CSV table of C-alpha atoms in Angstrom, one decimal:
chain,number,residue,atom,x,y,z
R,1484,UNK,CA,17.7,-7.7,0.4
R,1485,UNK,CA,14.3,-6.2,1.3
R,1486,UNK,CA,12.9,-3.7,-1.2
R,1487,UNK,CA,10.7,-0.8,0.0
R,1488,UNK,CA,8.3,1.7,-1.4
R,1489,UNK,CA,9.5,5.2,-0.7
R,1490,UNK,CA,6.8,7.8,-0.2
R,1491,UNK,CA,5.3,10.2,2.2
R,1492,UNK,CA,3.4,9.0,5.2
R,1493,UNK,CA,0.0,9.6,3.7
R,1494,UNK,CA,0.9,7.9,0.4
R,1495,UNK,CA,2.4,4.9,2.2
R,1496,UNK,CA,-0.7,4.6,4.4
R,1497,UNK,CA,-2.8,4.5,1.2
R,1498,UNK,CA,-0.7,1.7,-0.2
R,1499,UNK,CA,-1.1,-0.4,3.0
R,1500,UNK,CA,-4.9,0.2,2.9
R,1501,UNK,CA,-4.9,-0.7,-0.8
R,1502,UNK,CA,-3.1,-3.9,-0.2
R,1503,UNK,CA,-6.1,-5.1,1.8
R,1504,UNK,CA,-8.8,-3.8,-0.5
R,1505,UNK,CA,-10.7,-6.5,-2.3
R,1506,UNK,CA,-13.5,-4.3,-3.6
R,1507,UNK,CA,-11.7,-2.6,-6.5
R,1508,UNK,CA,-10.1,-5.0,-9.0
R,1509,UNK,CA,-8.3,-2.2,-10.8
R,1510,UNK,CA,-6.7,-1.1,-7.5
R,1511,UNK,CA,-5.7,-4.7,-6.9
R,1512,UNK,CA,-4.1,-4.7,-10.4
R,1513,UNK,CA,-2.0,-1.7,-9.4
R,1514,UNK,CA,-1.0,-3.4,-6.1
R,1515,UNK,CA,0.1,-6.5,-8.0
R,1516,UNK,CA,2.3,-4.4,-10.2
R,1517,UNK,CA,3.8,-2.6,-7.1
R,1518,UNK,CA,4.6,-5.9,-5.5
R,1519,UNK,CA,6.4,-6.9,-8.7
R,1520,UNK,CA,8.4,-3.7,-9.0
R,1521,UNK,CA,8.9,-2.7,-5.4
R,1522,UNK,CA,8.8,-5.8,-3.3
R,1523,UNK,CA,6.3,-7.0,-0.7
R,1524,UNK,CA,4.2,-3.9,0.0
R,1525,UNK,CA,2.8,-5.3,3.2
R,1526,UNK,CA,6.3,-5.4,4.7
R,1527,UNK,CA,7.4,-2.0,3.5
R,1528,UNK,CA,8.2,0.5,6.2
R,1529,UNK,CA,6.4,3.9,6.2
R,1530,UNK,CA,9.1,6.6,5.7
R,1531,UNK,CA,9.0,10.3,5.8
R,1532,UNK,CA,10.4,11.0,2.3
R,1533,UNK,CA,9.1,12.3,-1.0
R,1534,UNK,CA,8.2,9.5,-3.4
R,1535,UNK,CA,10.8,8.5,-6.0
R,1536,UNK,CA,9.8,8.5,-9.6
R,1537,UNK,CA,8.7,4.8,-9.7
R,1538,UNK,CA,6.7,5.2,-6.5
R,1539,UNK,CA,5.1,8.4,-7.8
R,1540,UNK,CA,3.8,6.6,-10.9
R,1541,UNK,CA,2.2,3.9,-8.8
R,1542,UNK,CA,0.6,6.4,-6.4
R,1543,UNK,CA,-0.8,8.2,-9.5
R,1544,UNK,CA,-2.3,4.9,-10.7
R,1545,UNK,CA,-3.8,4.2,-7.3
R,1546,UNK,CA,-5.5,7.6,-7.5
R,1547,UNK,CA,-6.6,6.9,-11.1
R,1548,UNK,CA,-8.1,3.6,-9.9
R,1549,UNK,CA,-10.5,5.5,-7.6
R,1550,UNK,CA,-11.0,8.7,-9.5
R,1551,UNK,CA,-14.4,8.6,-11.4
R,1552,UNK,CA,-14.4,9.1,-15.2
R,1553,UNK,CA,-16.3,12.4,-14.4
R,1554,UNK,CA,-17.6,13.9,-11.2
R,1555,UNK,CA,-20.6,12.0,-9.9
R,1556,UNK,CA,-20.1,9.0,-12.2
R,1557,UNK,CA,-19.5,5.7,-10.4
R,1558,UNK,CA,-19.5,3.0,-13.1
R,1559,UNK,CA,-15.9,3.6,-14.3
R,1560,UNK,CA,-12.8,5.2,-12.9
R,1561,UNK,CA,-10.0,6.7,-15.1
R,1562,UNK,CA,-8.0,3.5,-14.9
R,1563,UNK,CA,-10.9,1.1,-15.5
R,1564,UNK,CA,-12.1,3.0,-18.6
R,1565,UNK,CA,-8.6,2.9,-20.2
R,1566,UNK,CA,-8.0,-0.7,-19.2
R,1567,UNK,CA,-11.3,-1.9,-20.8
R,1568,UNK,CA,-10.7,0.1,-24.0
R,1569,UNK,CA,-7.2,-1.4,-24.2
R,1570,UNK,CA,-8.8,-4.9,-23.9
R,1571,UNK,CA,-11.2,-4.1,-26.7
R,1572,UNK,CA,-8.3,-2.9,-28.9
R,1573,UNK,CA,-6.4,-6.1,-28.2
R,1574,UNK,CA,-9.4,-8.5,-28.6
R,1575,UNK,CA,-10.4,-7.0,-32.0
R,1576,UNK,CA,-7.0,-6.1,-33.3
R,1577,UNK,CA,-7.8,-2.4,-33.7
R,1578,UNK,CA,-5.1,-0.2,-35.2
R,1579,UNK,CA,-3.8,2.8,-33.2
R,1580,UNK,CA,-5.5,5.1,-35.7
R,1581,UNK,CA,-8.8,3.2,-35.1
R,1582,UNK,CA,-8.4,3.4,-31.4
R,1583,UNK,CA,-7.8,7.2,-31.6
R,1584,UNK,CA,-11.0,7.6,-33.7
R,1585,UNK,CA,-13.1,5.7,-31.3
R,1586,UNK,CA,-11.7,7.7,-28.3
R,1587,UNK,CA,-12.3,11.0,-30.2
R,1588,UNK,CA,-15.9,10.0,-30.8
R,1589,UNK,CA,-16.4,8.8,-27.2
R,1590,UNK,CA,-15.1,12.0,-25.7
R,1591,UNK,CA,-17.4,14.0,-27.9
R,1592,UNK,CA,-20.5,12.4,-26.4
R,1593,UNK,CA,-19.3,12.2,-22.8
R,1594,UNK,CA,-19.9,15.0,-20.3
R,1595,UNK,CA,-17.6,18.0,-20.2
R,1596,UNK,CA,-14.7,17.5,-17.9
R,1597,UNK,CA,-14.5,13.8,-18.5
R,1598,UNK,CA,-11.1,12.3,-17.7
R,1599,UNK,CA,-10.9,9.7,-20.6
R,1600,UNK,CA,-7.4,9.8,-22.1
R,1601,UNK,CA,-7.4,11.6,-25.4
R,1602,UNK,CA,-5.5,9.1,-27.6
R,1603,UNK,CA,-3.6,5.9,-27.6
R,1604,UNK,CA,-0.3,7.5,-26.8
R,1605,UNK,CA,-1.6,9.1,-23.7
R,1606,UNK,CA,-3.4,5.9,-22.6
R,1607,UNK,CA,-0.3,3.8,-23.2
R,1608,UNK,CA,1.8,6.2,-21.1
R,1609,UNK,CA,-0.7,5.9,-18.3
R,1610,UNK,CA,-0.7,2.1,-18.4
R,1611,UNK,CA,3.0,1.6,-18.9
R,1612,UNK,CA,3.9,1.1,-15.2
R,1613,UNK,CA,1.5,-1.9,-15.1
R,1614,UNK,CA,2.9,-3.6,-18.1
R,1615,UNK,CA,5.8,-6.1,-18.6
R,1616,UNK,CA,8.2,-4.7,-21.1
R,1617,UNK,CA,9.9,-6.4,-24.0
R,1618,UNK,CA,13.2,-6.1,-25.8
R,1619,UNK,CA,13.5,-5.1,-29.4
R,1620,UNK,CA,16.2,-7.0,-31.3
R,1621,UNK,CA,17.1,-6.4,-35.0
R,1622,UNK,CA,17.1,-9.6,-37.0
R,1623,UNK,CA,18.0,-10.5,-40.6
R,1624,UNK,CA,15.0,-10.5,-42.9
R,1625,UNK,CA,16.1,-14.1,-43.9
R,1626,UNK,CA,15.9,-15.1,-40.3
R,1627,UNK,CA,19.5,-16.4,-40.2
R,1628,UNK,CA,20.9,-14.2,-37.4
R,1629,UNK,CA,20.1,-11.8,-34.6
R,1630,UNK,CA,21.9,-8.5,-34.2
R,1631,UNK,CA,22.5,-9.2,-30.5
R,1632,UNK,CA,25.2,-9.2,-27.9
R,1633,UNK,CA,28.6,-9.4,-29.7
R,1634,UNK,CA,26.8,-9.0,-33.1
R,1635,UNK,CA,24.8,-5.9,-32.0
R,1636,UNK,CA,26.9,-3.4,-34.1
R,1637,UNK,CA,27.0,-5.4,-37.3
R,1638,UNK,CA,25.3,-3.9,-40.4
R,1639,UNK,CA,24.9,-7.0,-42.5
R,1640,UNK,CA,24.3,-10.7,-42.0
R,1641,UNK,CA,27.3,-12.8,-41.4
R,1642,UNK,CA,25.4,-15.8,-42.9
R,1643,UNK,CA,23.7,-14.5,-46.0
R,1644,UNK,CA,25.2,-11.0,-46.4
R,1645,UNK,CA,21.8,-9.2,-46.4
R,1646,UNK,CA,21.9,-5.7,-45.2
R,1647,UNK,CA,20.5,-4.9,-41.8
R,1648,UNK,CA,19.1,-1.6,-42.8
R,1649,UNK,CA,16.8,-0.4,-45.6
R,1650,UNK,CA,18.4,2.0,-48.1
R,1651,UNK,CA,18.1,5.7,-47.0
R,1652,UNK,CA,15.6,7.7,-49.0
R,1653,UNK,CA,17.0,11.1,-48.1
R,1654,UNK,CA,19.7,13.0,-46.1
R,1655,UNK,CA,19.7,12.7,-42.4
R,1656,UNK,CA,17.1,10.0,-42.3
R,1657,UNK,CA,17.2,7.6,-39.4
R,1658,UNK,CA,18.4,4.1,-40.3
R,1659,UNK,CA,15.4,1.7,-40.5
R,1660,UNK,CA,16.0,-2.0,-39.9
R,1661,UNK,CA,14.3,-4.5,-42.2
R,1662,UNK,CA,12.9,-6.6,-39.4
R,1663,UNK,CA,12.7,-6.6,-35.6
R,1664,UNK,CA,12.2,-9.3,-33.0
R,1665,UNK,CA,10.3,-8.5,-29.9
R,1666,UNK,CA,11.5,-10.6,-27.0
R,1667,UNK,CA,9.2,-11.1,-24.0
R,1668,UNK,CA,11.3,-12.4,-21.1
R,1669,UNK,CA,9.5,-15.2,-19.4
R,1670,UNK,CA,11.0,-14.8,-15.9
R,1671,UNK,CA,9.4,-11.5,-15.1
R,1672,UNK,CA,6.0,-12.8,-16.3
R,1673,UNK,CA,6.2,-15.9,-14.1
R,1674,UNK,CA,7.1,-13.6,-11.2
R,1675,UNK,CA,4.1,-11.5,-11.9
R,1676,UNK,CA,1.8,-14.5,-11.7
R,1677,UNK,CA,3.1,-15.3,-8.3
R,1678,UNK,CA,2.9,-11.7,-7.1
R,1679,UNK,CA,-0.9,-11.8,-7.5
R,1680,UNK,CA,-2.8,-13.8,-4.8
R,1681,UNK,CA,-5.5,-14.4,-7.3
R,1682,UNK,CA,-3.3,-16.2,-9.8
R,1683,UNK,CA,-0.7,-17.7,-7.5
R,1684,UNK,CA,-3.2,-20.2,-6.1
R,1685,UNK,CA,-3.9,-21.4,-9.7
R,1686,UNK,CA,-0.2,-21.7,-10.5
R,1687,UNK,CA,0.4,-24.0,-7.5
R,1688,UNK,CA,-2.9,-25.9,-7.9
R,1689,UNK,CA,-1.1,-29.0,-9.2
R,1690,UNK,CA,0.4,-29.5,-5.7
R,1691,UNK,CA,-2.8,-29.0,-3.7
R,1692,UNK,CA,-5.7,-30.4,-5.7
R,1693,UNK,CA,-7.4,-33.7,-4.7
R,1694,UNK,CA,-6.3,-36.7,-6.8
R,1695,UNK,CA,-8.9,-39.1,-8.0
R,1696,UNK,CA,-7.5,-42.6,-8.9
R,1697,UNK,CA,-7.7,-43.3,-12.6
R,1698,UNK,CA,-8.7,-39.8,-13.5
R,1699,UNK,CA,-6.3,-37.3,-15.1
R,1700,UNK,CA,-7.5,-34.0,-13.9
R,1701,UNK,CA,-4.3,-32.1,-14.6
R,1702,UNK,CA,-0.9,-32.8,-16.3
R,1703,UNK,CA,0.5,-33.5,-12.8
R,1704,UNK,CA,-1.6,-36.7,-12.8
R,1705,UNK,CA,0.2,-37.9,-16.0
R,1706,UNK,CA,3.1,-40.3,-16.3
R,1707,UNK,CA,5.6,-37.7,-17.6
R,1708,UNK,CA,5.0,-35.4,-14.7
R,1709,UNK,CA,5.3,-38.2,-12.1
R,1710,UNK,CA,8.5,-39.5,-13.8
R,1711,UNK,CA,10.0,-36.0,-13.7
R,1712,UNK,CA,9.1,-35.8,-9.9
R,1713,UNK,CA,10.9,-39.1,-9.2
R,1714,UNK,CA,14.0,-38.0,-11.1
R,1715,UNK,CA,14.1,-34.5,-9.6
R,1716,UNK,CA,12.8,-34.6,-6.0
R,1717,UNK,CA,14.6,-31.3,-5.2
R,1718,UNK,CA,12.5,-29.6,-7.9
R,1719,UNK,CA,9.3,-31.2,-6.6
R,1720,UNK,CA,9.9,-29.8,-3.1
R,1721,UNK,CA,9.1,-26.3,-4.3
R,1722,UNK,CA,5.5,-26.0,-5.6
R,1723,UNK,CA,6.3,-22.7,-7.3
R,1724,UNK,CA,8.8,-24.3,-9.7
R,1725,UNK,CA,7.4,-24.3,-13.3
R,1726,UNK,CA,7.9,-27.3,-15.6
R,1727,UNK,CA,8.1,-25.5,-18.9
R,1728,UNK,CA,9.7,-28.4,-20.7
R,1729,UNK,CA,6.6,-30.6,-20.0
R,1730,UNK,CA,4.4,-27.8,-21.5
R,1731,UNK,CA,5.9,-28.3,-24.9
R,1732,UNK,CA,4.8,-31.9,-25.1
R,1733,UNK,CA,8.1,-33.1,-26.5
R,1734,UNK,CA,8.4,-30.3,-29.1
R,1735,UNK,CA,11.8,-28.7,-29.1
R,1736,UNK,CA,11.3,-25.1,-30.1
R,1737,UNK,CA,15.1,-24.5,-30.5
R,1738,UNK,CA,15.8,-27.2,-33.1
């Protein structure tokens, strides 16, 4: 089934123009996310409808990728400024409180009317459509079980008997679990890599690079990869297939 981006004629036209724009990397970042969430944008029909909620968020991001941080300033757009500060936070492991302090200081020295998001919460809300979500799963603090699927409603571990929740400290307090697991599904992340033309060519490089006899330039030149190809020729036929098992180098992460 073909997905489509639903939006007004002017918005859809902007999306088609953006799909061919190579001058703004932040606009390209938004376009990759649109492809991931809405399908192949270049094949989407232009329709006379108001944009739905998901499409509206992406149109807003496209606007933010071009809108300057303040009028007359060309070095950063609203989106590029937030994206780079997010990168600094991640690289240097800044706390949310530390992020907010830096932003508060930065806004105090920028020109009046600047469009820098005022705190981490606002910036995170702005960037959310670009991200790949994760699932929170409660786990036993002794790491013996997950409160998941048929065990999702249990309140203590079936293995060690440890309570799932911390003792309440007052009336009406929300139950707080001892420990949470954050699961990052790998399928959507692999799909995102192939949605971006800039990363897709690297993911399939093992199939297209020139081979030099006697030189191992890539794991695909190794014996394990070649043996796998000979055993599974149907898997070899599709260059986008990912050999995750070979990446673990024999280590079984599941015991």
